[in-house]
CSV table of C-alpha atoms and ligand atoms in Angstrom, one decimal:
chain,number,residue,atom,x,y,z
H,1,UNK,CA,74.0,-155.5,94.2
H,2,UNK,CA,72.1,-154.0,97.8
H,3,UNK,CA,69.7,-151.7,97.5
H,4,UNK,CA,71.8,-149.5,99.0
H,5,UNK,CA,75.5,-149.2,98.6
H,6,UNK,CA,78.0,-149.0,101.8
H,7,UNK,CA,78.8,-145.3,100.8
H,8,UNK,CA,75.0,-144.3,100.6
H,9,UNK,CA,73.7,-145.8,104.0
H,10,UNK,CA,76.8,-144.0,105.9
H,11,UNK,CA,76.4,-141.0,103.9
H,12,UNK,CA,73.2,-140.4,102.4
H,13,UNK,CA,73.1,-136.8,101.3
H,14,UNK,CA,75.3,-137.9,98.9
H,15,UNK,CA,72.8,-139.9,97.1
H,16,UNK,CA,71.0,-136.9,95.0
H,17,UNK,CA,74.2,-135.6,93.6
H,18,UNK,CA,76.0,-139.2,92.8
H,19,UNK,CA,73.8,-141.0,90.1
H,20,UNK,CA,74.6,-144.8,90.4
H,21,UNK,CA,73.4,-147.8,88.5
H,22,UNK,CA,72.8,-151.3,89.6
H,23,UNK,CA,75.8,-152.7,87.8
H,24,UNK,CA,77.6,-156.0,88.6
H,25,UNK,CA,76.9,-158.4,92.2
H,26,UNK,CA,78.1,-156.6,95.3
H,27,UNK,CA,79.7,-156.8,97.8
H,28,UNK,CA,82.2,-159.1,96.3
H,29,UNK,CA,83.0,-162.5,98.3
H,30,UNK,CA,86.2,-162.4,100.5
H,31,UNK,CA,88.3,-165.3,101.7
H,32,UNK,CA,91.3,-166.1,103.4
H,33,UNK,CA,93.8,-167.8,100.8
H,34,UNK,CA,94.4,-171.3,101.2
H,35,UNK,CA,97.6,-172.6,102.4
H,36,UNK,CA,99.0,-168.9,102.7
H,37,UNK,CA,99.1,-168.0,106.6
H,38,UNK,CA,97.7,-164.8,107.3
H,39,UNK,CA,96.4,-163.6,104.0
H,40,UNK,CA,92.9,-163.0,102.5
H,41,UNK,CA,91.6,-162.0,98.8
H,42,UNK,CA,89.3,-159.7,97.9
H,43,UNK,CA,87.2,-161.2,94.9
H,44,UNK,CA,86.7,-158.0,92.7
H,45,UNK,CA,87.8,-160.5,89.8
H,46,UNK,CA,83.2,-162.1,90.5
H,47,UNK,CA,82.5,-157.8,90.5
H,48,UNK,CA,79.9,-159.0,87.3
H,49,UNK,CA,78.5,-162.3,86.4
H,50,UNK,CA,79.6,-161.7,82.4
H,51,UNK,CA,82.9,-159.7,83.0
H,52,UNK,CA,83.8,-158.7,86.4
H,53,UNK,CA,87.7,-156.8,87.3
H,54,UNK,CA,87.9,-153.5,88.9
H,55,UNK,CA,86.3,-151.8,85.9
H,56,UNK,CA,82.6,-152.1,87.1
H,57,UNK,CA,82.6,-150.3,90.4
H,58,UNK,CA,83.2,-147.6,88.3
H,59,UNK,CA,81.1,-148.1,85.5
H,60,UNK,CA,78.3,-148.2,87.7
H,61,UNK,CA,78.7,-144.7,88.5
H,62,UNK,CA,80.4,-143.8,85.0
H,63,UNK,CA,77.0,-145.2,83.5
H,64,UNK,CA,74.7,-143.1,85.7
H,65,UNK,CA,76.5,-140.0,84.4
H,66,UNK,CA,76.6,-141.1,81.2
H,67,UNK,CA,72.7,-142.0,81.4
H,68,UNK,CA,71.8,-139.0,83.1
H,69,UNK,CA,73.3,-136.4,80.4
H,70,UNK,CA,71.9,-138.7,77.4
H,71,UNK,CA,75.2,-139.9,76.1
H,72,UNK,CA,74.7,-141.6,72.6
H,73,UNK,CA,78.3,-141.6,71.9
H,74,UNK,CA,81.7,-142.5,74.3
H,75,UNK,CA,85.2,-142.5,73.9
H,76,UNK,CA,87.6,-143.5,75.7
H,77,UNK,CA,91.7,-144.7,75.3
H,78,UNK,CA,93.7,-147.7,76.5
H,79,UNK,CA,96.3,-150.3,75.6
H,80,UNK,CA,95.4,-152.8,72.7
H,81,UNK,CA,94.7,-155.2,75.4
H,82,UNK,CA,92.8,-152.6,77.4
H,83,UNK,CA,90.2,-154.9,80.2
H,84,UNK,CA,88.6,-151.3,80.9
H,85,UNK,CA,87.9,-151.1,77.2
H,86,UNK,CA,85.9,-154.6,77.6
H,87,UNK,CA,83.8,-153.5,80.5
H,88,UNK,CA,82.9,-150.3,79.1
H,89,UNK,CA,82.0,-151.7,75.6
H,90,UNK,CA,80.1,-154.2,77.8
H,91,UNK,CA,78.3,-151.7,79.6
H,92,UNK,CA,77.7,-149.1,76.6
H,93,UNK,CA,76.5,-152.1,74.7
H,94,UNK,CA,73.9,-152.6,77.4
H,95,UNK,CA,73.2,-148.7,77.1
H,96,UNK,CA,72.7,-148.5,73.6
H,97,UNK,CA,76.4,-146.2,73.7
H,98,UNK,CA,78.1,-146.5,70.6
H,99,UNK,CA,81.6,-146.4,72.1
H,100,UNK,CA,84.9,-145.9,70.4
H,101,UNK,CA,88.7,-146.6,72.2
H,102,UNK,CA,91.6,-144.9,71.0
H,103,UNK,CA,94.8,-147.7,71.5
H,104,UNK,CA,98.4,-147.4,71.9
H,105,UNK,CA,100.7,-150.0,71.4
H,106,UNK,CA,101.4,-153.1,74.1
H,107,UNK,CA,103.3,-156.0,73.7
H,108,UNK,CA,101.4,-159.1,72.5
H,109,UNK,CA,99.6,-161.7,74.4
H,110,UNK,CA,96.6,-164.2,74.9
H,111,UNK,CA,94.9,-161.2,77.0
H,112,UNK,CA,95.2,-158.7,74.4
H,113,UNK,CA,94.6,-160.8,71.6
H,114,UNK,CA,90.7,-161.7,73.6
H,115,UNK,CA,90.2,-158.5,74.8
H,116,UNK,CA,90.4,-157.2,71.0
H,117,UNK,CA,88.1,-160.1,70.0
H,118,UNK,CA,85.9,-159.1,73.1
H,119,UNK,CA,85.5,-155.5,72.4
H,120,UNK,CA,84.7,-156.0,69.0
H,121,UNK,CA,82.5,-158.8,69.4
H,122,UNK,CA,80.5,-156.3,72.2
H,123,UNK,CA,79.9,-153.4,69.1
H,124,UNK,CA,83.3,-151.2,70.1
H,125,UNK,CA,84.9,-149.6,67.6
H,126,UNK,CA,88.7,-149.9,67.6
H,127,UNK,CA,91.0,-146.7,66.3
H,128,UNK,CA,94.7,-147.9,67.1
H,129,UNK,CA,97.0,-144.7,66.9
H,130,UNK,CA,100.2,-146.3,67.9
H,131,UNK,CA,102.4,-144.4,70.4
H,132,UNK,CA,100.6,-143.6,74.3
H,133,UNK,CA,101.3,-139.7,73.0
H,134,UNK,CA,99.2,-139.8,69.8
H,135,UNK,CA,96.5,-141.6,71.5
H,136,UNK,CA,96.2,-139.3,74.2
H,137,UNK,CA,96.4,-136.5,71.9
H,138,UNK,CA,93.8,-138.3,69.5
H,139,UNK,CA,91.5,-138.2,72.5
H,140,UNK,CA,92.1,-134.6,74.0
H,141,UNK,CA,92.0,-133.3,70.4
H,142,UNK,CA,89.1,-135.5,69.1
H,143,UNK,CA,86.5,-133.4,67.2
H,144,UNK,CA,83.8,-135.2,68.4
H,145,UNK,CA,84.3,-133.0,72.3
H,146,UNK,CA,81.7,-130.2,70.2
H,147,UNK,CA,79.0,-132.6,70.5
H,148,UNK,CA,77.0,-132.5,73.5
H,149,UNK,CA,76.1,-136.2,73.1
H,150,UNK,CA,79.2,-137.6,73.7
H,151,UNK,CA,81.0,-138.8,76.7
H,152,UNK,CA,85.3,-138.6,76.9
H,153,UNK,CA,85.9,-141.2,79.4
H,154,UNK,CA,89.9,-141.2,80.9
H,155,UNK,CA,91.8,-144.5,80.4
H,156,UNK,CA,90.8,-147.4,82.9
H,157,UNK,CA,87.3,-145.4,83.9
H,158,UNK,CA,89.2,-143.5,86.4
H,159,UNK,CA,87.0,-140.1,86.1
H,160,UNK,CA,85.8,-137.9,89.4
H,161,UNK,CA,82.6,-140.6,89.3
H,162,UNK,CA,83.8,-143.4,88.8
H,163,UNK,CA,86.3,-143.6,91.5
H,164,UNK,CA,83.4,-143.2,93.5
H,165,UNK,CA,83.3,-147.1,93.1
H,166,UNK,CA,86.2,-147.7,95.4
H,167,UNK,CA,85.4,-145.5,97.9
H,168,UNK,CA,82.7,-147.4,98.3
H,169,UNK,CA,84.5,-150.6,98.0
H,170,UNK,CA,86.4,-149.8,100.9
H,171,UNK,CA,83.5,-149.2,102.8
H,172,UNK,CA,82.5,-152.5,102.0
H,173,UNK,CA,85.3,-154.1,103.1
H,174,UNK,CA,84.8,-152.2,106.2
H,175,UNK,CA,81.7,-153.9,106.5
H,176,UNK,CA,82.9,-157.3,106.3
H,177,UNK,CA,85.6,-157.3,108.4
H,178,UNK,CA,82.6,-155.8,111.2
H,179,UNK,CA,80.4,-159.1,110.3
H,180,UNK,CA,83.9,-161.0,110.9
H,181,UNK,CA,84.7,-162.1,107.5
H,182,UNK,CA,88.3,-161.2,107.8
H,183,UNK,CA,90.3,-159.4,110.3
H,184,UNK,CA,91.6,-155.5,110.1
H,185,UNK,CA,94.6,-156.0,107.3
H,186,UNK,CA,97.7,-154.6,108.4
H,187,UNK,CA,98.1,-153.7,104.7
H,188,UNK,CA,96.3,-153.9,101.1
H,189,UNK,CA,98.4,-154.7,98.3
H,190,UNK,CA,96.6,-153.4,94.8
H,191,UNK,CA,98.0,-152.9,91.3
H,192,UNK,CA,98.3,-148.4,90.1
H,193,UNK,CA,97.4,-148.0,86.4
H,194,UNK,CA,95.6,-145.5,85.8
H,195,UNK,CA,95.2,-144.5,89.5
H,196,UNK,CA,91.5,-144.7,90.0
H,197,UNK,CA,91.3,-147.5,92.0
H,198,UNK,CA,94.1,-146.6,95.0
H,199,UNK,CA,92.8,-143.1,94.3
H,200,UNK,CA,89.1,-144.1,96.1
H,201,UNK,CA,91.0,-147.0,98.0
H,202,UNK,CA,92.8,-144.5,99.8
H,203,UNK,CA,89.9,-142.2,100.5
H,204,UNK,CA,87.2,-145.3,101.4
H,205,UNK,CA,90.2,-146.7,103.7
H,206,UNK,CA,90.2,-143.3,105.3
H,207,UNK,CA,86.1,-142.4,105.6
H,208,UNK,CA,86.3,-146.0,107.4
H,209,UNK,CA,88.5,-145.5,109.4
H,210,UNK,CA,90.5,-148.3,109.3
H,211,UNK,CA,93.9,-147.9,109.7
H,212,UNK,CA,95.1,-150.3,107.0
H,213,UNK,CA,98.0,-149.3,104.7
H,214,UNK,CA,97.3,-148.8,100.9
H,215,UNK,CA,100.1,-151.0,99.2
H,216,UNK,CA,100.1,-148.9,96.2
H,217,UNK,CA,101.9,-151.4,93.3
H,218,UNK,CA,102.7,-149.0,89.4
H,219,UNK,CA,102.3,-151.3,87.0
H,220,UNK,CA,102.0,-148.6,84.4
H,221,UNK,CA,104.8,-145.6,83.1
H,222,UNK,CA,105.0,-142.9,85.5
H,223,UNK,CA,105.0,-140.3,82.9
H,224,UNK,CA,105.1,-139.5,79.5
H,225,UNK,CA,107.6,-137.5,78.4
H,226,UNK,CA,107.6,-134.7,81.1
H,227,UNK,CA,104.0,-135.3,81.9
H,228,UNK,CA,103.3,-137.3,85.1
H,229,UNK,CA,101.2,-140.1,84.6
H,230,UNK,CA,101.3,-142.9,87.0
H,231,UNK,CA,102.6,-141.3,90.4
H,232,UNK,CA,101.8,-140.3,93.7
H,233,UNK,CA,101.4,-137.0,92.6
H,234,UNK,CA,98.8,-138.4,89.7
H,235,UNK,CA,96.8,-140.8,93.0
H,236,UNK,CA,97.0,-137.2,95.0
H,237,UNK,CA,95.2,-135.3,92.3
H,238,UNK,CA,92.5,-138.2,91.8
H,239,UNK,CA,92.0,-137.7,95.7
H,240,UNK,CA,92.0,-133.9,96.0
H,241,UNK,CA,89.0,-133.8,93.4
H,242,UNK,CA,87.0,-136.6,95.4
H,243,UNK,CA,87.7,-135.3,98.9
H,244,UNK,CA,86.5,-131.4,97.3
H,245,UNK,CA,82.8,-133.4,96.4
H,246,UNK,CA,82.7,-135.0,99.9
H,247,UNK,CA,83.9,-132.0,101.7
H,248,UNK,CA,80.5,-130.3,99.5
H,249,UNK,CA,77.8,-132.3,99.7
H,250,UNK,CA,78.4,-134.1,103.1
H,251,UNK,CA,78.7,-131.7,106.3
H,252,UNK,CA,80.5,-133.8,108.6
H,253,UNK,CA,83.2,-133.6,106.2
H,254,UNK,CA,84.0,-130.5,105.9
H,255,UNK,CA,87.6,-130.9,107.5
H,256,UNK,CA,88.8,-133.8,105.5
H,257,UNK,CA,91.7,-134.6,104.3
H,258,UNK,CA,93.5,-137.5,102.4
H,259,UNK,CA,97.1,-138.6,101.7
H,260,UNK,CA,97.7,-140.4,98.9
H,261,UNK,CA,100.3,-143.6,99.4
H,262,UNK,CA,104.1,-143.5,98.2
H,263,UNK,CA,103.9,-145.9,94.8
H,264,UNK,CA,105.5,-149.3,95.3
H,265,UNK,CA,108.0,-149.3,92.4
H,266,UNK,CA,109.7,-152.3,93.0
H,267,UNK,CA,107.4,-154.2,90.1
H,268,UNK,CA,107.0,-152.9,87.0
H,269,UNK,CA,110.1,-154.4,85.3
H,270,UNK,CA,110.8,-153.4,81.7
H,271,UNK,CA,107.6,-151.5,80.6
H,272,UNK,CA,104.3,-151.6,81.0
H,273,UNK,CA,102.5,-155.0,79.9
H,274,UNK,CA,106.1,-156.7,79.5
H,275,UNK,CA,105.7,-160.1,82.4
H,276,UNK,CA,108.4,-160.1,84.6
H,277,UNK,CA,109.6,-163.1,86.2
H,278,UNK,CA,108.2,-162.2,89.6
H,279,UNK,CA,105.2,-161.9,88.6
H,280,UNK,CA,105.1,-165.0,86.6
H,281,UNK,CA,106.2,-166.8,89.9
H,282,UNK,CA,103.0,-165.6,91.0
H,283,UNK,CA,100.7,-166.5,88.5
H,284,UNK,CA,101.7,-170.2,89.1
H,285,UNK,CA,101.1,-169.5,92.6
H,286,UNK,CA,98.2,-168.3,92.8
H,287,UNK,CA,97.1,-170.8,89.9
H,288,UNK,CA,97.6,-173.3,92.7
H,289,UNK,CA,95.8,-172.2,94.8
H,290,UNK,CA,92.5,-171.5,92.0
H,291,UNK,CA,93.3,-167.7,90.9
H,292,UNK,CA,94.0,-167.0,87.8
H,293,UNK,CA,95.9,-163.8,87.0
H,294,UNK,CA,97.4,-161.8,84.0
H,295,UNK,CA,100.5,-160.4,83.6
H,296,UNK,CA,100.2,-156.5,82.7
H,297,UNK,CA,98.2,-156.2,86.5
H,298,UNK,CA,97.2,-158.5,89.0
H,299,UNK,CA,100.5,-160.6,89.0
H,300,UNK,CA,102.7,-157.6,89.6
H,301,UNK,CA,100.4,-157.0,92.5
H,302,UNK,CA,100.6,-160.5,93.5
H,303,UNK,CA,104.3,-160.4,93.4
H,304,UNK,CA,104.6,-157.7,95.8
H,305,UNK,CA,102.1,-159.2,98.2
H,306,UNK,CA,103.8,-162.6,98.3
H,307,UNK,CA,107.2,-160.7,98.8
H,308,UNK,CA,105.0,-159.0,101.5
H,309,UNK,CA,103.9,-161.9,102.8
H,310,UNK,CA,107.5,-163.3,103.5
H,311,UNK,CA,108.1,-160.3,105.7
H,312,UNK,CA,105.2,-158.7,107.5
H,313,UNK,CA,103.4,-160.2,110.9
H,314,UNK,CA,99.6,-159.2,110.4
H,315,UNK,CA,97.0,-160.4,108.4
H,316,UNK,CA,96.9,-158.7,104.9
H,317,UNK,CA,94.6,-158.6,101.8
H,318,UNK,CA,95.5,-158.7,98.1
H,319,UNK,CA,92.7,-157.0,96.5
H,320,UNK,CA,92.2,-158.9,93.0
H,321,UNK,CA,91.3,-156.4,90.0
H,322,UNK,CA,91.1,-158.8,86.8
H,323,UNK,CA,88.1,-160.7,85.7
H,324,UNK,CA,87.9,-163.9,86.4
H,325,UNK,CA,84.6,-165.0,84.6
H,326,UNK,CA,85.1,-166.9,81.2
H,327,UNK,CA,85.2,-165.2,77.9
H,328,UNK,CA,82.1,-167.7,76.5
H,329,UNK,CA,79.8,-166.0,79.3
H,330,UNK,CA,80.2,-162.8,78.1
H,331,UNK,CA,80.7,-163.5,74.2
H,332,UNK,CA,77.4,-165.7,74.9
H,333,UNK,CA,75.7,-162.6,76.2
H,334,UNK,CA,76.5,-160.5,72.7
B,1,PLP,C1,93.1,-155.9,85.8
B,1,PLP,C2,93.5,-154.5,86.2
B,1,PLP,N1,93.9,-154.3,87.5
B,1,PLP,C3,94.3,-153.1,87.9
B,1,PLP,C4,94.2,-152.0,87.1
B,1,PLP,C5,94.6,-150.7,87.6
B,1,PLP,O1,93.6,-150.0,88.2
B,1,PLP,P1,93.5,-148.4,88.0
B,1,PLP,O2,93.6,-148.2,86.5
B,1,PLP,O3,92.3,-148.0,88.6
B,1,PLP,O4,94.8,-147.9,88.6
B,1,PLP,C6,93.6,-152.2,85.8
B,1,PLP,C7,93.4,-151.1,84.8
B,1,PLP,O5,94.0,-150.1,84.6
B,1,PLP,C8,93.3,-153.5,85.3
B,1,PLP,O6,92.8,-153.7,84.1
């Protein structure tokens, strides 16, 4: 990682009120694809050397607050197969964080089967409590929110600090496309779970002022029960709360103002984690070409950007959010 991150050097009186650790290697490499015309990846998949994916933009800034107030304990919820629950049992491992995550059920697969191994291996404790309802209820109502030394960290990392981590990345991709690594993308296709990461897309995007459009893909339920989980509405909320901390602590942004994308719900198919045949189109696709992919995320994303693809005239990016690095190197680090 720089010294300095692309969101410090433009604005630097954030710096005193946005702890950050050195987390992961940044920026991460960008490329066009081969064989595709017009399109480029971004490589958030090589964010860590041990376990890279979306997850540790936002760790690195989850794990300065978490440092900061003296966490010894976090907990935090997600699918059985949760890849946010691997990076933050990574990260709390590193921390000396004894962390818990509360599951709810997801259909089975190779990827959840490893990422149970994986957190387990990394010191996690694993409480599964079935339905998405009793694990978010487990975790709003958990008894351990008394103690001051514990940490209550929402699904996928996606808290008002850690989506400081794609603000910034969009301010890094700003800067590469200014030292000519790619040209201005007409669009950028990324998968919505838990709507962190098109949350500080959209405001990064918009601080950089490039006018590339935020192709917002759900890949997760966009509500439970009545509750709205997944939705524009949901990204909007994530942005309002981000774009309130800029507006404070940085002065020439006092008038701004971000609107989140309309959700791309074209891909989610039967539920959330179930493949759909689209995206398993695009797994072999992109296997081809030397990117591997899973099937809950990154190749419902795909799906829509090779669909995408077949229409659209300018260049556009497919921002890659799952971990590409193999198991061994992070099982080898335990
Ligand atoms: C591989 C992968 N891609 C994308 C996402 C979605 O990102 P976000 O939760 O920030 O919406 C997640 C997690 O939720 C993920 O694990």
């Amino acid at each position: 990682m720089p010294s300095e991150l692309p969101l410090f050097q433009r604005f630097p009186s954030l710096r005193p009120h946005l702890p950050c650790l050195s987390l992961g290697e940044l920026p991460t490499p960008v490329h066009d694809l081969p064989g595709v015309p017009l399109a480029w990846i971004k490589r958030d998949d090589l964010s860590h050397p041990l376990y890279g994916g979306n997850k540790v933009r936002k760790l690195a800034f989850v794990a300065a607050e978490m440092q900061a107030k003296r966490v010894r304990r976090a907990y935090t919820f997600g699918a059985t197969g949760t890849n946010a629950g691997v990076a933050a049992a990574m990260v709390c491992r590193d921390l000396g964080i004894a962390l818990t995550v509360l599951t709810f059920d997801q259909p089975d697969s190779p990827t959840v089967e490893k990422n149970q191994a994986l957190m387990r291996t990394l010191g996690a404790k694993l409480v599964h409590c079935g339905s998405l309802l009793n694990t978010a209820l487990a975790f709003y109502l958990h008894p351990a929110r008394l103690r001051s030394d514990s940490y209550f960290l929402f699904a996928g990392c996606s808290n008002p600090v850690g989506l400081f981590g794609y603000v910034n990345a969009a301010l890094e991709l700003a800067d590469q496309i200014e030292a000519g690594q790619l040209p201005v993308p007409q669009a950028l296709v990324v998968p919505v779970g838990s709507n962190g990461t098109a949350a500080g897309l959209a405001v990064g995007l918009q601080l950089a002022g490039l006018p590339t459009r935020l192709a917002a893909v759900r890949v997760a339920p966009s509500h439970l029960g009545p509750i709205p989980t997944c939705t524009t509405g949901e990204v909007q909320k994530m942005i309002n709360q981000t774009v309130l901390f800029l507006r404070k602590h940085v002065p020439e942004l006092a008038g701004l103002q971000v609107q989140a994308p309309p959700l791309d719900e074209r891909w989610y198919g039967a539920g959330y984690g179930v493949a759909t045949a689209q995206g398993h189109a695009a797994i072999q696709d992109f296997a081809a070409m030397g990117i591997a992919l899973e099937p809950t995320y990154s190749a419902k994303a795909a799906a829509a950007f090779l669909a995408l693809r077949a229409h659209a005239e300018g260049p556009l990016l497919f921002w890659n959010t799952y971990n590409s690095r193999p198991t061994q190197s992070i099982l080898g680090a335990a």
